[in-house]
Tab-separated table of C-alpha atoms in Angstrom:
chain	number	residue	atom	x	y	z
A	1	UNK	CA	-60.691	-42.176	-63.786
A	2	UNK	CA	-56.975	-41.465	-63.729
A	3	UNK	CA	-54.962	-40.749	-60.655
A	4	UNK	CA	-51.218	-41.109	-60.269
A	5	UNK	CA	-49.826	-44.412	-58.836
A	6	UNK	CA	-49.040	-44.245	-55.182
A	7	UNK	CA	-45.370	-43.789	-54.787
A	8	UNK	CA	-44.859	-44.776	-50.969
A	9	UNK	CA	-41.569	-45.189	-49.129
A	10	UNK	CA	-40.737	-48.174	-47.158
A	11	UNK	CA	-40.548	-47.927	-43.363
A	12	UNK	CA	-36.700	-47.483	-43.475
A	13	UNK	CA	-37.233	-44.407	-45.652
A	14	UNK	CA	-35.909	-46.007	-48.917
A	15	UNK	CA	-38.091	-46.008	-52.026
A	16	UNK	CA	-40.457	-48.976	-52.589
A	17	UNK	CA	-40.337	-51.406	-55.459
A	18	UNK	CA	-43.280	-49.657	-56.926
A	19	UNK	CA	-41.738	-46.229	-56.728
A	20	UNK	CA	-38.370	-47.368	-58.099
A	21	UNK	CA	-40.266	-49.056	-61.047
A	22	UNK	CA	-41.968	-45.878	-61.980
A	23	UNK	CA	-38.573	-44.054	-61.845
A	24	UNK	CA	-36.913	-46.591	-64.083
A	25	UNK	CA	-39.898	-46.500	-66.559
A	26	UNK	CA	-39.804	-42.624	-66.600
A	27	UNK	CA	-35.973	-42.179	-66.761
A	28	UNK	CA	-35.061	-44.902	-69.131
A	29	UNK	CA	-37.950	-45.835	-71.234
A	30	UNK	CA	-40.338	-42.880	-71.371
A	31	UNK	CA	-37.530	-40.383	-71.538
A	32	UNK	CA	-36.009	-42.152	-74.370
A	33	UNK	CA	-39.313	-41.822	-76.343
A	34	UNK	CA	-40.253	-45.470	-75.817
A	35	UNK	CA	-43.259	-47.175	-74.504
A	36	UNK	CA	-42.326	-50.742	-74.010
A	37	UNK	CA	-39.545	-52.576	-72.329
A	38	UNK	CA	-38.604	-56.159	-71.546
A	39	UNK	CA	-39.769	-57.354	-68.355
A	40	UNK	CA	-36.691	-59.104	-67.375
A	41	UNK	CA	-34.584	-55.826	-67.915
A	42	UNK	CA	-36.902	-54.004	-65.416
A	43	UNK	CA	-36.453	-56.872	-62.854
A	44	UNK	CA	-32.649	-56.754	-63.225
A	45	UNK	CA	-32.667	-53.110	-62.989
A	46	UNK	CA	-34.701	-53.140	-59.661
A	47	UNK	CA	-32.345	-55.899	-58.349
A	48	UNK	CA	-29.367	-53.560	-59.021
A	49	UNK	CA	-31.148	-50.978	-56.851
A	50	UNK	CA	-31.642	-53.439	-54.054
A	51	UNK	CA	-35.106	-54.701	-54.855
A	52	UNK	CA	-35.585	-58.560	-54.673
A	53	UNK	CA	-37.076	-60.209	-57.741
A	54	UNK	CA	-40.354	-61.157	-55.967
A	55	UNK	CA	-40.868	-57.494	-54.859
A	56	UNK	CA	-40.101	-56.305	-58.443
A	57	UNK	CA	-42.487	-58.660	-59.955
A	58	UNK	CA	-45.206	-57.831	-57.515
A	59	UNK	CA	-44.875	-54.132	-58.324
A	60	UNK	CA	-45.292	-54.970	-62.070
A	61	UNK	CA	-48.212	-57.124	-61.477
A	62	UNK	CA	-49.941	-54.312	-59.399
A	63	UNK	CA	-49.402	-51.643	-62.128
A	64	UNK	CA	-50.639	-54.067	-64.729
A	65	UNK	CA	-53.860	-54.795	-62.635
A	66	UNK	CA	-54.325	-51.059	-62.105
A	67	UNK	CA	-54.270	-50.337	-65.862
A	68	UNK	CA	-50.892	-48.510	-66.122
A	69	UNK	CA	-49.120	-51.376	-67.840
A	70	UNK	CA	-50.193	-54.082	-70.288
A	71	UNK	CA	-48.043	-57.219	-71.204
A	72	UNK	CA	-47.072	-58.386	-74.707
A	73	UNK	CA	-45.864	-61.940	-75.065
A	74	UNK	CA	-42.740	-62.570	-77.284
A	75	UNK	CA	-42.057	-66.218	-77.462
A	76	UNK	CA	-40.818	-67.252	-74.102
A	77	UNK	CA	-40.327	-63.616	-72.946
A	78	UNK	CA	-42.651	-60.762	-72.078
A	79	UNK	CA	-42.520	-57.027	-72.833
A	80	UNK	CA	-44.045	-54.424	-70.593
A	81	UNK	CA	-46.133	-51.808	-72.513
A	82	UNK	CA	-46.949	-48.433	-70.859
A	83	UNK	CA	-50.457	-47.485	-71.441
A	84	UNK	CA	-51.193	-43.894	-72.869
A	85	UNK	CA	-52.174	-42.621	-69.544
A	86	UNK	CA	-48.733	-43.718	-67.997
A	87	UNK	CA	-47.047	-42.166	-70.954
A	88	UNK	CA	-48.575	-38.971	-70.307
A	89	UNK	CA	-47.984	-39.114	-66.510
A	90	UNK	CA	-44.317	-39.881	-66.728
A	91	UNK	CA	-43.973	-37.224	-69.533
A	92	UNK	CA	-45.339	-34.564	-67.049
A	93	UNK	CA	-42.996	-35.679	-64.369
A	94	UNK	CA	-40.023	-35.429	-66.755
A	95	UNK	CA	-41.225	-32.062	-67.755
A	96	UNK	CA	-41.574	-30.882	-64.201
A	97	UNK	CA	-37.810	-32.140	-63.476
A	98	UNK	CA	-36.554	-30.236	-66.359
A	99	UNK	CA	-38.424	-27.091	-65.015
A	100	UNK	CA	-36.809	-27.583	-61.721
A	101	UNK	CA	-33.311	-27.508	-63.118
A	102	UNK	CA	-33.792	-23.923	-64.297
A	103	UNK	CA	-34.794	-20.422	-62.851
A	104	UNK	CA	-38.518	-20.084	-63.092
A	105	UNK	CA	-39.446	-17.161	-65.469
A	106	UNK	CA	-41.221	-14.345	-63.571
A	107	UNK	CA	-42.989	-11.154	-64.831
A	108	UNK	CA	-45.159	-10.713	-61.672
A	109	UNK	CA	-47.949	-12.727	-63.034
A	110	UNK	CA	-49.529	-15.540	-60.802
A	111	UNK	CA	-51.416	-18.507	-62.194
A	112	UNK	CA	-54.620	-19.053	-60.271
A	113	UNK	CA	-56.982	-21.884	-60.168
A	114	UNK	CA	-60.543	-21.573	-58.515
A	115	UNK	CA	-62.122	-25.129	-58.071
A	116	UNK	CA	-65.182	-25.895	-56.203
A	117	UNK	CA	-65.869	-29.603	-56.303
A	118	UNK	CA	-69.098	-31.375	-55.317
A	119	UNK	CA	-68.750	-33.612	-52.068
A	120	UNK	CA	-69.547	-36.607	-54.215
A	121	UNK	CA	-66.218	-36.167	-56.085
A	122	UNK	CA	-63.956	-36.236	-53.044
A	123	UNK	CA	-61.694	-38.920	-54.801
A	124	UNK	CA	-61.207	-36.811	-57.904
A	125	UNK	CA	-60.589	-33.634	-55.932
A	126	UNK	CA	-57.692	-35.439	-53.967
A	127	UNK	CA	-56.211	-36.550	-57.338
A	128	UNK	CA	-56.153	-32.933	-58.708
A	129	UNK	CA	-54.869	-31.512	-55.363
A	130	UNK	CA	-52.019	-33.977	-55.340
A	131	UNK	CA	-50.962	-33.052	-58.832
A	132	UNK	CA	-51.371	-29.245	-58.109
A	133	UNK	CA	-48.790	-29.661	-55.223
A	134	UNK	CA	-46.482	-31.614	-57.509
A	135	UNK	CA	-46.818	-28.965	-60.268
A	136	UNK	CA	-45.842	-26.044	-57.794
A	137	UNK	CA	-49.337	-24.779	-56.796
A	138	UNK	CA	-49.848	-23.641	-53.304
A	139	UNK	CA	-53.362	-23.009	-51.596
A	140	UNK	CA	-54.802	-19.528	-50.343
A	141	UNK	CA	-57.807	-21.296	-48.874
A	142	UNK	CA	-60.340	-24.016	-49.720
A	143	UNK	CA	-60.603	-24.038	-53.654
A	144	UNK	CA	-58.328	-21.343	-54.360
A	145	UNK	CA	-54.678	-22.272	-55.543
A	146	UNK	CA	-51.881	-20.088	-57.124
A	147	UNK	CA	-48.424	-20.690	-58.757
A	148	UNK	CA	-45.553	-18.720	-60.228
A	149	UNK	CA	-44.734	-21.441	-62.687
A	150	UNK	CA	-47.096	-21.738	-65.514
A	151	UNK	CA	-45.301	-24.898	-67.056
A	152	UNK	CA	-47.515	-27.449	-65.433
A	153	UNK	CA	-50.839	-25.750	-66.509
A	154	UNK	CA	-51.346	-27.922	-69.715
A	155	UNK	CA	-50.968	-31.202	-67.692
A	156	UNK	CA	-53.159	-29.966	-64.989
A	157	UNK	CA	-56.000	-28.790	-67.422
A	158	UNK	CA	-55.901	-32.209	-69.160
A	159	UNK	CA	-56.212	-34.039	-65.677
A	160	UNK	CA	-59.119	-31.813	-64.505
A	161	UNK	CA	-60.913	-32.512	-67.762
A	162	UNK	CA	-60.109	-36.211	-67.666
A	163	UNK	CA	-61.772	-36.518	-64.236
A	164	UNK	CA	-64.789	-34.639	-65.265
A	165	UNK	CA	-64.236	-31.520	-63.156
A	166	UNK	CA	-63.851	-28.951	-65.993
A	167	UNK	CA	-67.175	-27.334	-65.225
A	168	UNK	CA	-65.993	-26.746	-61.482
A	169	UNK	CA	-62.631	-25.126	-62.415
A	170	UNK	CA	-61.732	-21.656	-63.534
A	171	UNK	CA	-58.137	-20.774	-64.526
A	172	UNK	CA	-57.023	-17.181	-64.068
A	173	UNK	CA	-53.990	-14.991	-63.939
A	174	UNK	CA	-53.580	-12.334	-61.344
A	175	UNK	CA	-50.970	-9.793	-60.007
A	176	UNK	CA	-50.558	-8.938	-56.342
A	177	UNK	CA	-51.206	-5.306	-55.489
A	178	UNK	CA	-47.887	-3.544	-56.199
A	179	UNK	CA	-45.772	-1.836	-53.487
A	180	UNK	CA	-44.518	1.743	-54.644
A	181	UNK	CA	-40.967	1.231	-55.655
A	182	UNK	CA	-40.975	-2.558	-55.108
A	183	UNK	CA	-40.571	-3.745	-58.498
A	184	UNK	CA	-40.344	-7.505	-59.353
A	185	UNK	CA	-40.255	-9.552	-56.089
A	186	UNK	CA	-42.266	-6.812	-54.192
A	187	UNK	CA	-43.315	-7.075	-50.597
A	188	UNK	CA	-46.774	-7.882	-51.844
A	189	UNK	CA	-45.578	-10.828	-53.896
A	190	UNK	CA	-43.382	-12.051	-51.027
A	191	UNK	CA	-46.347	-11.778	-48.671
A	192	UNK	CA	-48.604	-13.826	-51.068
A	193	UNK	CA	-45.841	-16.431	-51.434
A	194	UNK	CA	-45.573	-16.723	-47.555
A	195	UNK	CA	-49.253	-17.184	-47.240
A	196	UNK	CA	-49.417	-20.006	-49.929
A	197	UNK	CA	-46.285	-22.047	-48.902
A	198	UNK	CA	-44.319	-22.948	-45.853
A	199	UNK	CA	-40.807	-22.498	-47.153
A	200	UNK	CA	-39.377	-23.206	-43.784
A	201	UNK	CA	-40.708	-26.721	-44.140
A	202	UNK	CA	-38.977	-27.057	-47.536
A	203	UNK	CA	-35.580	-26.334	-46.230
A	204	UNK	CA	-34.863	-29.761	-44.675
A	205	UNK	CA	-35.626	-31.339	-48.003
A	206	UNK	CA	-32.801	-29.623	-49.785
A	207	UNK	CA	-30.585	-29.962	-46.895
A	208	UNK	CA	-31.057	-33.727	-46.898
A	209	UNK	CA	-30.627	-33.954	-50.745
A	210	UNK	CA	-27.139	-32.101	-50.421
A	211	UNK	CA	-26.208	-34.246	-47.597
A	212	UNK	CA	-26.982	-37.528	-49.447
A	213	UNK	CA	-25.615	-36.662	-52.892
A	214	UNK	CA	-22.879	-34.055	-52.237
A	215	UNK	CA	-20.145	-36.393	-52.495
A	216	UNK	CA	-21.886	-39.084	-54.556
A	217	UNK	CA	-19.653	-40.934	-57.243
A	218	UNK	CA	-20.080	-43.984	-59.300
A	219	UNK	CA	-17.434	-46.516	-60.112
A	220	UNK	CA	-18.440	-48.398	-63.326
A	221	UNK	CA	-21.624	-48.409	-65.224
A	222	UNK	CA	-23.895	-50.410	-62.863
A	223	UNK	CA	-23.065	-47.954	-59.968
A	224	UNK	CA	-23.955	-45.108	-62.232
A	225	UNK	CA	-27.300	-46.522	-63.247
A	226	UNK	CA	-28.045	-47.002	-59.520
A	227	UNK	CA	-26.870	-43.522	-58.611
A	228	UNK	CA	-28.752	-41.870	-61.416
A	229	UNK	CA	-31.966	-43.886	-60.705
A	230	UNK	CA	-31.923	-42.813	-56.900
A	231	UNK	CA	-30.819	-39.277	-57.937
A	232	UNK	CA	-33.823	-38.730	-59.895
A	233	UNK	CA	-36.174	-40.313	-57.565
A	234	UNK	CA	-34.876	-38.147	-54.680
A	235	UNK	CA	-35.139	-35.075	-56.709
A	236	UNK	CA	-38.624	-35.829	-57.887
A	237	UNK	CA	-39.826	-36.337	-54.329
A	238	UNK	CA	-38.985	-32.676	-53.408
A	239	UNK	CA	-41.657	-31.384	-55.987
A	240	UNK	CA	-44.573	-32.103	-53.438
A	241	UNK	CA	-43.260	-29.459	-51.164
A	242	UNK	CA	-41.003	-27.080	-53.124
A	243	UNK	CA	-42.895	-24.874	-55.543
A	244	UNK	CA	-39.698	-23.686	-57.139
A	245	UNK	CA	-40.600	-20.018	-56.798
A	246	UNK	CA	-38.552	-17.356	-58.812
A	247	UNK	CA	-35.396	-16.336	-57.131
A	248	UNK	CA	-36.739	-12.934	-56.388
A	249	UNK	CA	-39.143	-14.320	-54.156
A	250	UNK	CA	-36.937	-16.583	-52.167
A	251	UNK	CA	-34.493	-15.916	-49.363
A	252	UNK	CA	-30.933	-15.153	-50.463
A	253	UNK	CA	-29.661	-18.285	-48.586
A	254	UNK	CA	-32.155	-20.689	-50.362
A	255	UNK	CA	-30.785	-24.117	-50.561
A	256	UNK	CA	-32.754	-25.104	-53.501
A	257	UNK	CA	-30.391	-23.274	-55.837
A	258	UNK	CA	-27.356	-25.295	-54.704
A	259	UNK	CA	-29.427	-28.516	-54.770
A	260	UNK	CA	-30.363	-28.026	-58.224
A	261	UNK	CA	-26.771	-27.220	-59.230
A	262	UNK	CA	-25.758	-30.610	-57.529
A	263	UNK	CA	-28.571	-32.588	-59.419
A	264	UNK	CA	-27.610	-31.276	-62.817
A	265	UNK	CA	-23.825	-32.069	-62.124
A	266	UNK	CA	-24.390	-35.411	-60.702
A	267	UNK	CA	-26.846	-36.438	-63.386
A	268	UNK	CA	-24.453	-35.247	-66.257
A	269	UNK	CA	-21.626	-37.215	-64.594
A	270	UNK	CA	-23.434	-40.494	-64.543
A	271	UNK	CA	-25.979	-40.436	-67.388
A	272	UNK	CA	-23.894	-41.862	-70.171
A	273	UNK	CA	-22.550	-44.942	-68.018
A	274	UNK	CA	-26.098	-45.332	-66.788
A	275	UNK	CA	-27.357	-45.506	-70.362
A	276	UNK	CA	-24.727	-47.974	-71.248
A	277	UNK	CA	-25.546	-50.257	-68.606
A	278	UNK	CA	-29.348	-50.041	-69.176
A	279	UNK	CA	-28.762	-50.768	-72.867
A	280	UNK	CA	-27.119	-54.022	-72.008
A	281	UNK	CA	-29.967	-54.825	-69.728
A	282	UNK	CA	-32.590	-53.989	-72.302
A	283	UNK	CA	-31.192	-56.022	-75.324
A	284	UNK	CA	-33.721	-58.312	-76.995
A	285	UNK	CA	-33.287	-61.668	-75.079
A	286	UNK	CA	-34.687	-63.840	-78.018
A	287	UNK	CA	-31.994	-66.071	-79.622
A	288	UNK	CA	-31.038	-64.923	-83.201
A	289	UNK	CA	-31.641	-67.211	-86.040
A	290	UNK	CA	-27.948	-68.305	-86.067
A	291	UNK	CA	-28.143	-69.102	-82.390
A	292	UNK	CA	-31.421	-71.197	-82.967
A	293	UNK	CA	-29.843	-73.291	-85.674
A	294	UNK	CA	-26.498	-73.727	-83.946
């Protein structure tokens, strides 16, 4: 059974070693189209982000024992190889991140999932519900979920089938009863959104993001790497609460627009320098033929 690795935070609110490890693998390995990385590079990357070596290696070991990573010896060194399910998971995270950087398309059509899961499949149901929230779905009651963003449907269908719940799920599209003269973003759609999501609870997430990264700057490649890693991690954490509704369904003073602009601007400012530093970390550590004969 596939469930997403837990991404807990430490008691002081900072990311755990496990969480940062997944962010590094997604942002610098999976995003580049690779599926393997030198173990030492990951340990050094996490150390730059404030994670001690023992904690970094423990996080690697846990993901390996859980089947998300395998190891590949190369002489005295070790590569970490992402399993296909981790590659798929990180790809879905990246796709969600990209969608959150843009306005959600909207023609008045809601995505809907009806899912009645047997009591014996509680673990599987919890895994699906976690990913539904991450992909922007809100609940209208037990077993009924809706979303304005259709971008995550493919990944969710795959997860539902993989967990053996396909026979208990029905995917639909629907439209709210229109209000005369309402047009896009009608009162009916707004009322439906208010029922499925508590947008007031989402505001503090964007306010905190703006406060933390509003003036963030990096001096040098290593600082750029740390900034980009923490920026992506913080942005991804908002997905569990913010459904990224179309602008016509949001209040005019919605902070999510400003937060998205800040994320894009800061990421663009630091991504090249961060890539340079990561490339130095992830060089092949094995000595060359010339070095071996010197």
